[in-house]
XYZ file of C-alpha atoms in Angstrom:
361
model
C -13.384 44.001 5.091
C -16.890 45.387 4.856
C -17.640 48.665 6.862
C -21.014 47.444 8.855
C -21.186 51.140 10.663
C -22.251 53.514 7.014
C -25.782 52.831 7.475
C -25.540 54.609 10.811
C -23.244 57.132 9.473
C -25.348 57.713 6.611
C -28.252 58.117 8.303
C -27.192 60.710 10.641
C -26.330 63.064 7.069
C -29.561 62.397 6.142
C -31.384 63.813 9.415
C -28.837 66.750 9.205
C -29.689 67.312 5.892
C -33.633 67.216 6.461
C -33.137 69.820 9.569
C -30.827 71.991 7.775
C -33.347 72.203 4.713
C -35.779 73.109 7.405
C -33.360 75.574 8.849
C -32.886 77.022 5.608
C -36.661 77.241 4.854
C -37.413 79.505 8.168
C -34.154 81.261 7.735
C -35.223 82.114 4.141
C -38.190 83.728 4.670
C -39.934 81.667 1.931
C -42.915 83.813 1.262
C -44.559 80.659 -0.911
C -45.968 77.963 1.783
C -46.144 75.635 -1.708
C -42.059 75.530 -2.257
C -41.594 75.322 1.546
C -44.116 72.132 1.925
C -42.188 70.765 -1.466
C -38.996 71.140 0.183
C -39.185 69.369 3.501
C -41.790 66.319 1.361
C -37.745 66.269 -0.926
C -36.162 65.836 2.429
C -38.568 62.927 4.070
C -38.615 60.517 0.898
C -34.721 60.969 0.523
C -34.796 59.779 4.408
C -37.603 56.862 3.352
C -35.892 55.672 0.669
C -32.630 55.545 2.508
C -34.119 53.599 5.102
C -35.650 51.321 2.743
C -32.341 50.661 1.306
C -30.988 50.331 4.868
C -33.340 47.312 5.496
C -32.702 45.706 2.301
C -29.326 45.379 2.270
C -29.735 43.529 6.197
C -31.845 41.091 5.042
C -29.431 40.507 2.333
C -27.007 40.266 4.514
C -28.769 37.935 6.576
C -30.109 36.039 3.759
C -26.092 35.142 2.728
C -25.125 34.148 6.183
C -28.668 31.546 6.338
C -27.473 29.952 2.655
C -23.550 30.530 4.141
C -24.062 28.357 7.357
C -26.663 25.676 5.246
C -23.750 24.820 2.856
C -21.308 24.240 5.972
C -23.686 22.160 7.416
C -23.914 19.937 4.130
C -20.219 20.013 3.562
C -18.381 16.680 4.131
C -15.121 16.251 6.046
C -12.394 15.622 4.208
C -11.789 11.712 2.953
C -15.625 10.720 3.212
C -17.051 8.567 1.230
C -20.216 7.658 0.313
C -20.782 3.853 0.022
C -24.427 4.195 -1.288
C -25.530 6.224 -5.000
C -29.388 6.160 -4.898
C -29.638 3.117 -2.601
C -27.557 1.121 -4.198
C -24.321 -0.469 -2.442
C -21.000 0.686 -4.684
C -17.996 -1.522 -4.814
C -14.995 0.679 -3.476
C -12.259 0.163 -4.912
C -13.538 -0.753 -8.239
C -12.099 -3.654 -9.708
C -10.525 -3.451 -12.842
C -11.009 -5.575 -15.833
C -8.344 -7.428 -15.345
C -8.889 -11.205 -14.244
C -5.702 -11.171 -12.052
C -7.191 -8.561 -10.520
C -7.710 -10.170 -6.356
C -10.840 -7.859 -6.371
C -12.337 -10.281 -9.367
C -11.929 -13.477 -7.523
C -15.101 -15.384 -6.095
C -16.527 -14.420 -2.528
C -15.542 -18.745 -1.961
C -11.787 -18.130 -3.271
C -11.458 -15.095 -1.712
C -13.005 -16.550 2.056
C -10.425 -19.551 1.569
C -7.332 -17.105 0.859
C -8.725 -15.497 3.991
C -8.923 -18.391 6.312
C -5.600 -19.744 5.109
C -3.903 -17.003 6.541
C -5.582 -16.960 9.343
C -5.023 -20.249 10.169
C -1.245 -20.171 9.267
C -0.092 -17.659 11.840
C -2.865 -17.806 14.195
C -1.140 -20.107 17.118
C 2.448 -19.434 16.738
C 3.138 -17.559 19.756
C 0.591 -19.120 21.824
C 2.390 -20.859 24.679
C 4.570 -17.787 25.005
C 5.331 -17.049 28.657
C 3.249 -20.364 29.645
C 5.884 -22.322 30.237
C 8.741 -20.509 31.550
C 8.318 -22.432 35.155
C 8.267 -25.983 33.359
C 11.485 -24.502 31.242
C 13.843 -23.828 34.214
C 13.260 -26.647 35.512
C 13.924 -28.256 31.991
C 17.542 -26.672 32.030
C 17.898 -26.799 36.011
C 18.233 -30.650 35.233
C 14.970 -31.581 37.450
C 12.616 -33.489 35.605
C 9.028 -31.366 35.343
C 7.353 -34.523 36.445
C 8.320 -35.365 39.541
C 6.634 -32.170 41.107
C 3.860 -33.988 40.066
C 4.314 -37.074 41.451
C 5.757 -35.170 44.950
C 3.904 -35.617 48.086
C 3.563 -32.181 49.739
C 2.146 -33.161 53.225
C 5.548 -34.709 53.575
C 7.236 -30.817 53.418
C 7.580 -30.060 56.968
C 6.397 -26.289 58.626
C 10.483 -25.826 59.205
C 11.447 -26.612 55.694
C 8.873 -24.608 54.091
C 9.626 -21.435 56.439
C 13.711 -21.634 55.519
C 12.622 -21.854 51.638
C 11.764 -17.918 51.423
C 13.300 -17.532 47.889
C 10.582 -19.665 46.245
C 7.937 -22.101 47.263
C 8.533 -24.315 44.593
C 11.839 -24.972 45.993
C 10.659 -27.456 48.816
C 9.567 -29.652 46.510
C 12.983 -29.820 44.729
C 15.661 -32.294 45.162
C 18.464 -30.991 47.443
C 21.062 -28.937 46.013
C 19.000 -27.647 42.620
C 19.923 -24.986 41.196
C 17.177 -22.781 38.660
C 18.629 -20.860 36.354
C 18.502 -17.150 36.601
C 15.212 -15.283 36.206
C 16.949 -13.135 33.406
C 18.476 -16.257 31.624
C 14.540 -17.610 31.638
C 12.998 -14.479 30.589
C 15.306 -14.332 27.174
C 13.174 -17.082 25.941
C 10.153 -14.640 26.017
C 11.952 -11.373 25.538
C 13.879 -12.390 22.047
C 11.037 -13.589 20.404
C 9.009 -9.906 21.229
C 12.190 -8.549 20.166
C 12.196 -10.097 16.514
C 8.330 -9.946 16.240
C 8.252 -5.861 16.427
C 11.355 -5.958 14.063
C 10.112 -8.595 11.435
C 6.960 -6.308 11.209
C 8.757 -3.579 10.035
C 10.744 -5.166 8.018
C 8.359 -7.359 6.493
C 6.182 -4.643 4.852
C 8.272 -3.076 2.752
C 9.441 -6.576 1.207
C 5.901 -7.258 0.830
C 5.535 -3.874 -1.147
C 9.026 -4.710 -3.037
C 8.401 -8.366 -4.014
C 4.991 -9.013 -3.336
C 2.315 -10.468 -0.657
C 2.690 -14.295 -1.576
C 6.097 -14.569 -0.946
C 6.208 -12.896 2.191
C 3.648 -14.473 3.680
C 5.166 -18.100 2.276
C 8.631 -17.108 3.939
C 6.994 -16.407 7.257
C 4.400 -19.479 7.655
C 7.691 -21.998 7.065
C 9.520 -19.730 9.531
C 6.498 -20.978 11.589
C 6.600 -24.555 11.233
C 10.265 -24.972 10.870
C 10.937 -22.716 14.073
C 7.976 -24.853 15.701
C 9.840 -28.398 14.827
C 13.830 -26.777 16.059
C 12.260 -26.086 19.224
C 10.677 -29.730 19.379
C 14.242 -30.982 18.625
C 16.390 -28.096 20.847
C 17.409 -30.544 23.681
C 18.681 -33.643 21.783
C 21.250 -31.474 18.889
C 24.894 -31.887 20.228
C 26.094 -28.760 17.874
C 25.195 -25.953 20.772
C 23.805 -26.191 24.337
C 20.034 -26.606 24.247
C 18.793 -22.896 25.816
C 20.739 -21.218 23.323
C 18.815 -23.463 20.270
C 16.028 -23.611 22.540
C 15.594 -19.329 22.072
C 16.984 -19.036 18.620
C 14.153 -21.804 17.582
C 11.315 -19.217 19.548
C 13.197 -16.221 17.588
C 12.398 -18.034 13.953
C 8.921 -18.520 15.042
C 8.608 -14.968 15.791
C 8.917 -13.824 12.396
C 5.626 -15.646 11.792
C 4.694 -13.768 14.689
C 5.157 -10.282 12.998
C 3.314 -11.382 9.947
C 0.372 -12.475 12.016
C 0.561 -8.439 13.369
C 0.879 -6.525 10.083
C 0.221 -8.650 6.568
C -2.315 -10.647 7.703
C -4.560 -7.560 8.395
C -3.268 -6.046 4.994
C -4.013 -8.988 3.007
C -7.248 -9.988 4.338
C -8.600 -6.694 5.571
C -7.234 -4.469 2.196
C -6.177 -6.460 -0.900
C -8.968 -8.530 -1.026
C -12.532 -7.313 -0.317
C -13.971 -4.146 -0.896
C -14.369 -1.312 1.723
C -17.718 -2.566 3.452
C -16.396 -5.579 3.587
C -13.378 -4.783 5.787
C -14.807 -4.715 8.904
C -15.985 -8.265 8.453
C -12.826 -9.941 7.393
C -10.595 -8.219 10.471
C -13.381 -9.000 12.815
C -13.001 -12.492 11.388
C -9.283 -12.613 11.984
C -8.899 -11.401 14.703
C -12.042 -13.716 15.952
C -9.703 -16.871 14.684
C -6.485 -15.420 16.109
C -8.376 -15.257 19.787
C -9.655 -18.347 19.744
C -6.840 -20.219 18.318
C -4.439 -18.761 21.241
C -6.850 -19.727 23.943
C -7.798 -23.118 22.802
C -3.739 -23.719 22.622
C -2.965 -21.535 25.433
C -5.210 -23.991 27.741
C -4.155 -27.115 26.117
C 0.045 -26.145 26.812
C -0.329 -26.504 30.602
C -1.877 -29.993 30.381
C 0.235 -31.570 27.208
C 3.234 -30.495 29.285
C 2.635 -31.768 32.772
C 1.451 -34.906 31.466
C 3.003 -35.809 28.366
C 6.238 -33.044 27.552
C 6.568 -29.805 26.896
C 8.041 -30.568 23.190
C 5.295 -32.193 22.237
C 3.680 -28.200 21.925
C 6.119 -27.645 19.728
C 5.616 -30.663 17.215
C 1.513 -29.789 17.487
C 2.548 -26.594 16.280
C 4.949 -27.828 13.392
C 2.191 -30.138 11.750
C -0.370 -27.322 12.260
C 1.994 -25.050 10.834
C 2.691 -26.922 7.631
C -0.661 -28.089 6.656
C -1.367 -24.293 7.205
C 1.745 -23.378 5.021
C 0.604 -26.213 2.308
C -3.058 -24.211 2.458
C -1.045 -21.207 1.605
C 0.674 -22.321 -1.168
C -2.297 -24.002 -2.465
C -5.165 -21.093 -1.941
C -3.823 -17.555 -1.545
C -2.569 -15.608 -4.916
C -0.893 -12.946 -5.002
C -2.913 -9.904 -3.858
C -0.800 -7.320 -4.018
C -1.932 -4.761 -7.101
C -0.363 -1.612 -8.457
C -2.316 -0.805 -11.479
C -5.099 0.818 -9.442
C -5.747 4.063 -10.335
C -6.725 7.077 -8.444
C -10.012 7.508 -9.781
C -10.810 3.643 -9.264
C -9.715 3.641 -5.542
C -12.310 6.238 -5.396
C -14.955 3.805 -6.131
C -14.955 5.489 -9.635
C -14.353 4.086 -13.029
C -12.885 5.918 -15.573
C -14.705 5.747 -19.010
C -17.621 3.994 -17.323
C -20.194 3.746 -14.890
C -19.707 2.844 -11.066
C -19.816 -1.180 -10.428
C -22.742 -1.641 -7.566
C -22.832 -5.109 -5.102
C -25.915 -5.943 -7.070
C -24.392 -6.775 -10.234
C -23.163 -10.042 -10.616
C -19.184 -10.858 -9.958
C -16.765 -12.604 -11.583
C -16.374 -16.418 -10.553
C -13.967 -19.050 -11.076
């Protein structure tokens, strides 16, 4: 490290060595006023020009630290990039030559693939929780619709004060019987359960054997989980809860593609890095709005109609979405990508800009 104090040290010699010349001049008994004058004029200009050099070397110094702190200030933080080269827009990545490149397909195809998945995994856990009430007293043996067709002004003040366990119980016929809360909650609690799991596992098959298939696999998991449910209460082969949850368990699996392939396929295989924002905006726009449109049409269909009637809506939904799937989405999922093309660089060539005009088919 750079010793700041020798100017200060080095200007101290130099006054000694001025007053000692002077010292030495009266001491001497220099007869010749000339040689005396000559002297101490030796002495000052050694002492100027060290000064001189003294405020060169700070302003320098402060010269470095001014172009020092100006190149920090124009340094970028690591992983930025710049989207714009002169005012033009650059495509990052850059697609490759290659037509079966998902980068190369029209903005049309590429807004279908989009929507398809969307639209195939959108509603399948919609009338989650909704429904638990209607669903204990599916497997209590009370029929949801009588409540509804129960007059309450006949409930009298004493029955409704010894009913403390649950309001709902006045207006049940004597001697029912709900089934637990924890028995209930299983039909919410498994499908979470297999959602979080199928999302891990469902990446790395994605990454092993592609995006299509994966995303195939879990839309008919949709549909055909949908349509079990539907169907749960009338199969003699095991009691109707227990179908009843593994059904909602199937359908989760389309439930944990909805959380991490949908974003990866329509927010990162297949539109270019200013793009992004739009197409996740857009699905999770259709994801919203598809879960509230079912989410208030569940309560109604059900008190009204029946509660498996949710699940057949969702099984047609579900397999016109799946049928979309196999008709519009390719496989996005590309490995030949190379470093310098992720970049927003091509090798060998120039950068491709948003003005230029794309590929189309």
């Amino acid at each position: 490290m750079m010793d700041r104090s020798w100017p200060l040290r080095d200007l101290e010699s130099s006054t000694q060595a001025v007053a000692t010349t002077r010292e030495e001049v009266v001491e001497g008994g220099l007869e010749d006023a000339h040689e005396r004058d000559t002297a101490l004029q030796e002495a000052s200009e050694d002492y100027h020009r060290f000064i001189e050099a003294v405020e060169r070397s700070s302003k320098q110094s402060a010269a470095v630290a001014e172009l020092r702190r100006s190149q920090k200030r124009k340094r970028l933080p690591m992983g930025t990039t710049r989207l714009y080269d002169h005012g033009r827009l650059r495509l990052i990545p850059t697609p490759s030559a290659h037509p079966v490149d998902p980068l190369n397909l029209s903005f049309r195809r590429k807004w279908a693939a989009i929507g398809a998945v969307c639209f195939a995994v959108a509603g399948e856990s919609a009338i989650g929780s909704l429904l638990l009430p209607i669903f204990a007293l599916e497997y209590a043996g009370v029929d949801p619709h009588a409540i509804r067709q129960t007059n309450a002004t006949t409930v009298t003040a004493a029955a409704l004060v010894s009913q403390i366990d649950s309001p709902v119980d006045v207006l049940l016929p004597t001697g029912t019987v709900l089934p637990a809360t924890s028995q209930m909650a299983l039909l919410a609690t498994v499908p979470l359960f297999v959602a979080a799991v199928a999302g891990y596992v469902l990446v790395p098959l994605s990454v092993a054997v592609g995006r299509r298939p994966v995303l195939l696999l879990a839309g008919a998991c949709t549909w055909a989980g949908a349509l079990w449910a539907g169907l749960s209460s009338y199969s003699p082969v095991l009691s109707p809860f227990v179908q009843h949850v593994a059904a909602r368990a199937v359908m989760a699996v389309g439930a944990g593609a909805a959380s991490v392939l949908v974003p990866l396929v329509a927010a990162h295989d297949l539109v270019f890095l200013h793009q992004q924002h739009t197409a996740l905006v857009a699905v999770v726009a259709c994801h919203a709005v598809t879960t509230a449109v079912i989410s208030a049409a569940t309560p109604y269909v059900a008190a009204f109609y029946d509660w498996r009637w949710m699940y057949f809506i969702l099984a047609a939904l579900g397999f016109v979405a799946w049928l979309l799937l196999v008709a519009l989405v390719p496989e996005t999922r590309w490995t030949q990508r190379t470093t310098a093309e992720l970049s927003g660089v091509c090798s060998g060539s120039s950068p491709r800009y948003a003005d230029e005009p794309q590929t189309l088919d």
